[in-house]
PDB file of C-alpha atoms (C1' of nucleotides) in Angstrom:
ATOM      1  CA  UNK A   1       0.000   0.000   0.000  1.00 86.00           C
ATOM      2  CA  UNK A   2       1.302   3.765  -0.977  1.00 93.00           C
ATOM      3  CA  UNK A   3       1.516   6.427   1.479  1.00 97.00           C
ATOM      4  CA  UNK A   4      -0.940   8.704   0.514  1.00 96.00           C
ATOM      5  CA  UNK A   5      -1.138  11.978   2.226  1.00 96.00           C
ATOM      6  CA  UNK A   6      -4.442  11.150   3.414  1.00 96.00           C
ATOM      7  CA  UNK A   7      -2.900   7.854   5.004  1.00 97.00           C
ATOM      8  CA  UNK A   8      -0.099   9.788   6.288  1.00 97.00           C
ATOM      9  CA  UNK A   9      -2.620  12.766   7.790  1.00 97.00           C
ATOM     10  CA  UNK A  10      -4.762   9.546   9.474  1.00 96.00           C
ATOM     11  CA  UNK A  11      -0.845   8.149  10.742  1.00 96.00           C
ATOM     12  CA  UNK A  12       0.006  11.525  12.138  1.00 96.00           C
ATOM     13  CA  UNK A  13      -3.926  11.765  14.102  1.00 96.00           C
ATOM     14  CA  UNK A  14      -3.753   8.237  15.568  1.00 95.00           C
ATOM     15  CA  UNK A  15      -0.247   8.399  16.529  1.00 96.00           C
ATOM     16  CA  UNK A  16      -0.786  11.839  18.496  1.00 94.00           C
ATOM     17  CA  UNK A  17      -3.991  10.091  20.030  1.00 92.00           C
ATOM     18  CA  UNK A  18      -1.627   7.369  21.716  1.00 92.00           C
ATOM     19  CA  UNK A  19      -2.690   4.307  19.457  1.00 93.00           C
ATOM     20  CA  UNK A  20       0.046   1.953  19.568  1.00 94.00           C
ATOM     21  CA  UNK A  21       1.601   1.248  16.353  1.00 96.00           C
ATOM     22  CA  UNK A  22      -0.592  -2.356  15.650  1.00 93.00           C
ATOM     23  CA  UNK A  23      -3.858  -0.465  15.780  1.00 92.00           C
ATOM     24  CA  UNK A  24      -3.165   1.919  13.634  1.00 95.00           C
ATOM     25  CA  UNK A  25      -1.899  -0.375  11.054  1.00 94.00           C
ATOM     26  CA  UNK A  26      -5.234  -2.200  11.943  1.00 91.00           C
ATOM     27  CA  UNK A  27      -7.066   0.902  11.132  1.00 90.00           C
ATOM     28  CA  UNK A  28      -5.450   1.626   7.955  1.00 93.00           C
ATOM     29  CA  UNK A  29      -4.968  -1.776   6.480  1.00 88.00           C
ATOM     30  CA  UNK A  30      -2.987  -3.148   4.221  1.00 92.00           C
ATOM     31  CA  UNK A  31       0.559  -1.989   6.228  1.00 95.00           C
ATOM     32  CA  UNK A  32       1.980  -3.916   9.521  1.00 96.00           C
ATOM     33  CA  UNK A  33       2.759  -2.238  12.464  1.00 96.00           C
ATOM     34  CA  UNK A  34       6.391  -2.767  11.821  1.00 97.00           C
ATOM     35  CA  UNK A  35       5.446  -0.375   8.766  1.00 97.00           C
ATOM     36  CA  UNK A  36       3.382   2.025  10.897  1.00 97.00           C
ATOM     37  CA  UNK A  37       6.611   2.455  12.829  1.00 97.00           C
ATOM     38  CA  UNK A  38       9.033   2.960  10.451  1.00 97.00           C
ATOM     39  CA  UNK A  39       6.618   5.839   8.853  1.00 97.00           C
ATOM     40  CA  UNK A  40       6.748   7.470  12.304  1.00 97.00           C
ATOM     41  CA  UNK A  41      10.763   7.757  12.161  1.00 95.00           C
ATOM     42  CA  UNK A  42      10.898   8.693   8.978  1.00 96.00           C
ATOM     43  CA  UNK A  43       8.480  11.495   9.584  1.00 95.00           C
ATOM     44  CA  UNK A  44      10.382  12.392  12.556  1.00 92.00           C
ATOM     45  CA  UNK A  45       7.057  12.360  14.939  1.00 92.00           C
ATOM     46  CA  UNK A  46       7.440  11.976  18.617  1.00 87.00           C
ATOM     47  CA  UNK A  47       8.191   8.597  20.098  1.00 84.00           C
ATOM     48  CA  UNK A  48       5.908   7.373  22.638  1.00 83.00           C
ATOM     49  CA  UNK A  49       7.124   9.198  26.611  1.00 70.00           C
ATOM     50  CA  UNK A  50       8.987   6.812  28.339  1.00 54.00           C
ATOM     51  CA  UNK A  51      10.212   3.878  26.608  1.00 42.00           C
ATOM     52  CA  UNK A  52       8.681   0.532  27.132  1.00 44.00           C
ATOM     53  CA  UNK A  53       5.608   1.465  26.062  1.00 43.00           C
ATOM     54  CA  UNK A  54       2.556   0.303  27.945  1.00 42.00           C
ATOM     55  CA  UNK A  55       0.069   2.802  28.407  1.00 43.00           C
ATOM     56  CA  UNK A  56      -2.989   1.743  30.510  1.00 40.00           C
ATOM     57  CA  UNK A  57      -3.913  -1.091  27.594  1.00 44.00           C
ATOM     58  CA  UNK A  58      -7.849  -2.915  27.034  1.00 46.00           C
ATOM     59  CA  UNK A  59      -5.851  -5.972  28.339  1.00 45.00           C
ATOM     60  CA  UNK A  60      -5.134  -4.633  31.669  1.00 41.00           C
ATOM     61  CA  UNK A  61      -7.763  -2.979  32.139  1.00 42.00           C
ATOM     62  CA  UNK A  62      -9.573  -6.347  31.822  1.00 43.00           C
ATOM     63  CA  UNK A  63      -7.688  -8.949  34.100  1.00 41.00           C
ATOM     64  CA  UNK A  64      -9.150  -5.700  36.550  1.00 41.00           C
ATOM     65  CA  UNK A  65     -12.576  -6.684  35.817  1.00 41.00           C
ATOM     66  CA  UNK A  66     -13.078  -9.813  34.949  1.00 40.00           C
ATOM     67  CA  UNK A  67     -13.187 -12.374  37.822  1.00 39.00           C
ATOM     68  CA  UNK A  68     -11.513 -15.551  37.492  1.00 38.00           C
ATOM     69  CA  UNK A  69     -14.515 -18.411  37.396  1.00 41.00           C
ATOM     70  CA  UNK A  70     -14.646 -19.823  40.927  1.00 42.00           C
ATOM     71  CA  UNK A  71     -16.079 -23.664  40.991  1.00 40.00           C
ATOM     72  CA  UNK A  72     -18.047 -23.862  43.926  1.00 39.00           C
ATOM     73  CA  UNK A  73     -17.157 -26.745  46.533  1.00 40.00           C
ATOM     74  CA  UNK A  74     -19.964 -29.059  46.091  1.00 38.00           C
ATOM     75  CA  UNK A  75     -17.852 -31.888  47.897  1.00 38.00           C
ATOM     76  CA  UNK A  76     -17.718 -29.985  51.099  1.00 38.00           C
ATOM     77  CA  UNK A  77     -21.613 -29.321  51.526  1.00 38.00           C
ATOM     78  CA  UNK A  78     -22.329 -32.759  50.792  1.00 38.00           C
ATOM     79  CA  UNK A  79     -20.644 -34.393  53.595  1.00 36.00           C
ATOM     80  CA  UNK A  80     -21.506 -31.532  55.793  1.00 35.00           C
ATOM     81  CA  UNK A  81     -24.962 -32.693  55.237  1.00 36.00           C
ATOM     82  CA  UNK A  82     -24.282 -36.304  55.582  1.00 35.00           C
ATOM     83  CA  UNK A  83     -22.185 -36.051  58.758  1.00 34.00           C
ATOM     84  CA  UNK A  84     -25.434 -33.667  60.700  1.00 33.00           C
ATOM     85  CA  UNK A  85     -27.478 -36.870  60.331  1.00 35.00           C
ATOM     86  CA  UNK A  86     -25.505 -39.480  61.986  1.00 35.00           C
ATOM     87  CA  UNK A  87     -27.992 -41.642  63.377  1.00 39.00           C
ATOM     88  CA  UNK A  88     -29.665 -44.920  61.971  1.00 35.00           C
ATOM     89  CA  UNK A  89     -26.364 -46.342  60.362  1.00 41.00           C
ATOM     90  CA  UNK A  90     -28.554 -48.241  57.665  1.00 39.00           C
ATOM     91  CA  UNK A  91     -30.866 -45.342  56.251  1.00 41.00           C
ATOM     92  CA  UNK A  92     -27.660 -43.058  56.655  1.00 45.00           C
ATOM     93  CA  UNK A  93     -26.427 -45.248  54.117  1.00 43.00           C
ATOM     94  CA  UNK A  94     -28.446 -44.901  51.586  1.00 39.00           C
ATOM     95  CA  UNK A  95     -28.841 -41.071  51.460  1.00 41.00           C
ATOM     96  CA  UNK A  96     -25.377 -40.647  51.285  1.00 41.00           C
ATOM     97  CA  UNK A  97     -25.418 -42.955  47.427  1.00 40.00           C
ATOM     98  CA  UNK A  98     -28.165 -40.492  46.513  1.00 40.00           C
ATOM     99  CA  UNK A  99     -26.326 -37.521  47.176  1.00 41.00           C
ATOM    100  CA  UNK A 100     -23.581 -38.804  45.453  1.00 42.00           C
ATOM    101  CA  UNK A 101     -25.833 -39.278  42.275  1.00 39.00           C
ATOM    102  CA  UNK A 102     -27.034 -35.600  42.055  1.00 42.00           C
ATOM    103  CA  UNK A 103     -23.422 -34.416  42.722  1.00 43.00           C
ATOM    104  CA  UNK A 104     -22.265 -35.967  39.362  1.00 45.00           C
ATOM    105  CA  UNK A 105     -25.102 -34.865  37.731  1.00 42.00           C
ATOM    106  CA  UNK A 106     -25.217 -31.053  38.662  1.00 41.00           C
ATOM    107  CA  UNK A 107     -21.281 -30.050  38.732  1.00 43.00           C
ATOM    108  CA  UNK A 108     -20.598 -29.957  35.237  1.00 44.00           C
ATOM    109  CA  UNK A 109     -23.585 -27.934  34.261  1.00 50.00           C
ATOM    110  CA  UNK A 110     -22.959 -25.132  36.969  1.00 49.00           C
ATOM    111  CA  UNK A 111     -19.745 -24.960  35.863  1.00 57.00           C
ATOM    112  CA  UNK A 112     -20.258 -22.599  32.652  1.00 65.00           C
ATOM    113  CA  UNK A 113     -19.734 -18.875  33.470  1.00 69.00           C
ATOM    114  CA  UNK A 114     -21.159 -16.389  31.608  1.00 75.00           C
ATOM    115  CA  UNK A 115     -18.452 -13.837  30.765  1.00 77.00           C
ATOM    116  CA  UNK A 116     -18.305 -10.212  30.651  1.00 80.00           C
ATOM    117  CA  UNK A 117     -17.995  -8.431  27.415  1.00 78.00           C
ATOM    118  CA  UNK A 118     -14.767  -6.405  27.200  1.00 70.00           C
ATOM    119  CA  UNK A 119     -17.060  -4.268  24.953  1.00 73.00           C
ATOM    120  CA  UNK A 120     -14.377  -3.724  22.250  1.00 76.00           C
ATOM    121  CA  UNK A 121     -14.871  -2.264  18.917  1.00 74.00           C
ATOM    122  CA  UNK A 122     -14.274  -4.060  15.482  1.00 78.00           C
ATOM    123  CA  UNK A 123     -11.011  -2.419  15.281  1.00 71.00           C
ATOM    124  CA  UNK A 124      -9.780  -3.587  18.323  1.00 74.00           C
ATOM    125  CA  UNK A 125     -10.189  -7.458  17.902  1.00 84.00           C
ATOM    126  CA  UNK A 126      -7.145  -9.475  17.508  1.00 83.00           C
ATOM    127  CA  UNK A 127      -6.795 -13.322  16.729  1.00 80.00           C
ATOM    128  CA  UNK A 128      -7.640 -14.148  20.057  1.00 83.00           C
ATOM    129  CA  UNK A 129     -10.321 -11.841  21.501  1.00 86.00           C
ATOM    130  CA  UNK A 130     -13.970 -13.575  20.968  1.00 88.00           C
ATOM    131  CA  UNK A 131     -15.892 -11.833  18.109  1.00 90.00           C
ATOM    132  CA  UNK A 132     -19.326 -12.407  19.758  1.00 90.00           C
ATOM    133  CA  UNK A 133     -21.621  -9.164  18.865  1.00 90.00           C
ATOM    134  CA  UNK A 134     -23.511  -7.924  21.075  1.00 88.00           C
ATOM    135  CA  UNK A 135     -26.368  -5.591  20.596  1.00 87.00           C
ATOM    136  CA  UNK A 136     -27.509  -3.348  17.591  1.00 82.00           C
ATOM    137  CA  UNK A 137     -25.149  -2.928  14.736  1.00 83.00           C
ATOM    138  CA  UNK A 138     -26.580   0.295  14.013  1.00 88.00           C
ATOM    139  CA  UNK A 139     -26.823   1.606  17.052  1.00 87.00           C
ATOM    140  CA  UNK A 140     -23.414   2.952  18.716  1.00 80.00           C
ATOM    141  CA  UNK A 141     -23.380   1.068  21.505  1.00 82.00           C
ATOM    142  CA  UNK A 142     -22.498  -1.947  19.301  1.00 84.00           C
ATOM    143  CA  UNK A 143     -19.769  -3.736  20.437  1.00 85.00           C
ATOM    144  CA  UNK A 144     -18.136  -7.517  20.779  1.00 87.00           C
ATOM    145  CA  UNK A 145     -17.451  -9.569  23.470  1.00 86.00           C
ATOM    146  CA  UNK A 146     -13.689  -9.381  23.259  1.00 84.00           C
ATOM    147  CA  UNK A 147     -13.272 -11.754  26.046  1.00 84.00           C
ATOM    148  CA  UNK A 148      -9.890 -14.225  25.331  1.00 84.00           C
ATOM    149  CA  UNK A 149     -11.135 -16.952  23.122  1.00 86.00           C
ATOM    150  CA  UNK A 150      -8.765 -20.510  23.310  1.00 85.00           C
ATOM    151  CA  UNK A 151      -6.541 -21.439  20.716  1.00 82.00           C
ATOM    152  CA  UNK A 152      -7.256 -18.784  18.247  1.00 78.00           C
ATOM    153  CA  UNK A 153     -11.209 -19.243  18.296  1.00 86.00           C
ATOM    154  CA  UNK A 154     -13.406 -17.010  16.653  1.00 89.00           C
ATOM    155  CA  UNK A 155     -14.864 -17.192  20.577  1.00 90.00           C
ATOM    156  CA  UNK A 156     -14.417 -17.665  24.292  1.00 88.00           C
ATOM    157  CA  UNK A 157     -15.562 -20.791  25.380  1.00 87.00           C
ATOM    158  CA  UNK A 158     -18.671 -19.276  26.476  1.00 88.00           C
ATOM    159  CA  UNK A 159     -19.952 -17.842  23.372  1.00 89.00           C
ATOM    160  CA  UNK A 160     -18.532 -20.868  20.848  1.00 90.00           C
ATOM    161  CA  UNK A 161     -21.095 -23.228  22.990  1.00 87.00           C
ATOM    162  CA  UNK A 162     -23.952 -20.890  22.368  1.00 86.00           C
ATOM    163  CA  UNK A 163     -22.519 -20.644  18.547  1.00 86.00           C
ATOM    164  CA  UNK A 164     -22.284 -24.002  18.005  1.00 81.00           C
ATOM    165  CA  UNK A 165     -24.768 -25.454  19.667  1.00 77.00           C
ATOM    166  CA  UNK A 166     -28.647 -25.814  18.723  1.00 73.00           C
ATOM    167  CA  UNK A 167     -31.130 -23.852  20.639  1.00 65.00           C
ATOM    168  CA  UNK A 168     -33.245 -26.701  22.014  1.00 66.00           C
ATOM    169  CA  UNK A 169     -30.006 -27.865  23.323  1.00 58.00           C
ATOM    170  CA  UNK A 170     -29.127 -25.193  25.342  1.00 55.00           C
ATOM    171  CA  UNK A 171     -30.807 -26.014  28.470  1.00 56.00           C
ATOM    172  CA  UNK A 172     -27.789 -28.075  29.254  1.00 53.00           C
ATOM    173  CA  UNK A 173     -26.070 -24.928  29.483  1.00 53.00           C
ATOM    174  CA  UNK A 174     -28.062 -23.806  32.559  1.00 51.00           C
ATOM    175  CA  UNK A 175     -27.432 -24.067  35.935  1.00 48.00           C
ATOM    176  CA  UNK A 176     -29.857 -26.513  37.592  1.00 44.00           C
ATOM    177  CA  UNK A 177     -29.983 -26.778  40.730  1.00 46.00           C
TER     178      UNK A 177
ATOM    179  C1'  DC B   1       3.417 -16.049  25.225  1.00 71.80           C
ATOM    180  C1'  DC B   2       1.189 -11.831  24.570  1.00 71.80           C
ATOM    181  C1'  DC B   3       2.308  -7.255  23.582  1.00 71.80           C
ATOM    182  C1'  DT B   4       5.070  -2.521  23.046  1.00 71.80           C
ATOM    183  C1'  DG B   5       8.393   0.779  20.334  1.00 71.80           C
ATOM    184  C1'  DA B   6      13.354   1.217  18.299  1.00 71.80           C
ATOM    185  C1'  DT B   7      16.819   0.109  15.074  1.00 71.80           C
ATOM    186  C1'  DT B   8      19.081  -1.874  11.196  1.00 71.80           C
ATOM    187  C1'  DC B   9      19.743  -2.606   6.497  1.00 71.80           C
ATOM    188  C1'  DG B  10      18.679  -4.806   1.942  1.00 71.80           C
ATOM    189  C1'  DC B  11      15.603  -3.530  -1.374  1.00 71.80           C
TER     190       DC B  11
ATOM    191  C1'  DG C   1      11.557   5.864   1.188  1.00 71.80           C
ATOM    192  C1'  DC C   2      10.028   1.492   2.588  1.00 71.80           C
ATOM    193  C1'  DG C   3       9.277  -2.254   5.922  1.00 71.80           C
ATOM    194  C1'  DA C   4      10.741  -7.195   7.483  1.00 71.80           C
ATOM    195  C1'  DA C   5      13.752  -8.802  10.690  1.00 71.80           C
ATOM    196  C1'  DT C   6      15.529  -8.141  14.775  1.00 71.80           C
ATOM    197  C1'  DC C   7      16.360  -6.204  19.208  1.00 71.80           C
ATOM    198  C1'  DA C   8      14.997  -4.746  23.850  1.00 71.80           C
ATOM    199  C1'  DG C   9      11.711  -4.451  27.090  1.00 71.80           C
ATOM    200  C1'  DG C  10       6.892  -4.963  30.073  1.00 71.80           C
TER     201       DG C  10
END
DNA sequence: CCCTGATTCGC
DNA sequence: GCGAATCAGG
């Protein structure tokens, strides 16, 4: 792609604005950052105030906010519960198998967390952030999920079983308890 | 490993 | 002039 002055004019605004180097070459496409950052030296602008450069970025601004997913101890209540009724040894017995049962049954479903959006715009997905939308495209609150998505996935765990998955399916996903 | 900007140097 | 490769760092 050619340096236009209009490209160069867009360079010069982002750069001033504190957009790092990948997201302007994001915005103006068709150049890598490595590009972006030569332009900057050769137009002798400003280099970012003290070197290092990490300014206050969406990612850590996020590991702020979003809480790790905390598995509840289901083991724990359950022989709480068993222990309290220590009486008839052979009707003990038997309660504890059923509790045991539901335990196996309930765990994995409870375990899905549903994620809070990052609320990034388009221009500030990368390979890894989960391209979920959310709300209306025309209205300027649009924005994606952005959470981290595994492996390169178009989505965080979250939203790639709610992409992937048929609706009538997705009472699996709920908690049930 | 993810990212950041800085520099070098062949094109 | 351009930017990939590389370096240095968080």
């Amino acid at each position: 792609m050619n340096w236009t002055d209009e490209r160069v004019e867009k360079l010069k605004r982002l750069w001033s604005e504190g957009l790092s180097a990948s997201q302007i070459a994001a915005q103006l496409g068709g150049v890598s950052r490595n590009a972006v950052i030569g332009k900057v030296h050769r137009l002798s602008l400003p280099g970012r105030a003290k070197a290092g450069g990490t300014v206050a970025t969406n990612r850590s601004a996020a590991k702020r906010t979003t809480s790790a997913p905390r598995a509840p101890n289901y083991a724990s209540r359950v022989a709480t519960r068993t222990v309290a009724r220590a009486v008839g040894a052979t009707v003990m017995k038997e309660e504890v198998e059923i509790e045991h049962f539901e335990e196996m049954e309930y765990v994995p479903a409870a375990n899905v967390v549903v994620p809070i959006s990052r609320r990034l715009a388009l221009t500030e997905l990368t390979e890894r952030t989960c391209k979920w939308p959310v709300g209306d495209p025309l209205k300027d609150d649009f924005h994606f999920c952005g959470c981290e998505s595994p492996d390169s996935s178009p989505y965080c765990s979250y939203h790639a079983r709610l992409a992937y998955q048929p609706v009538h399916d997705r009472r699996r996903t709920t908690v049930r308890v």
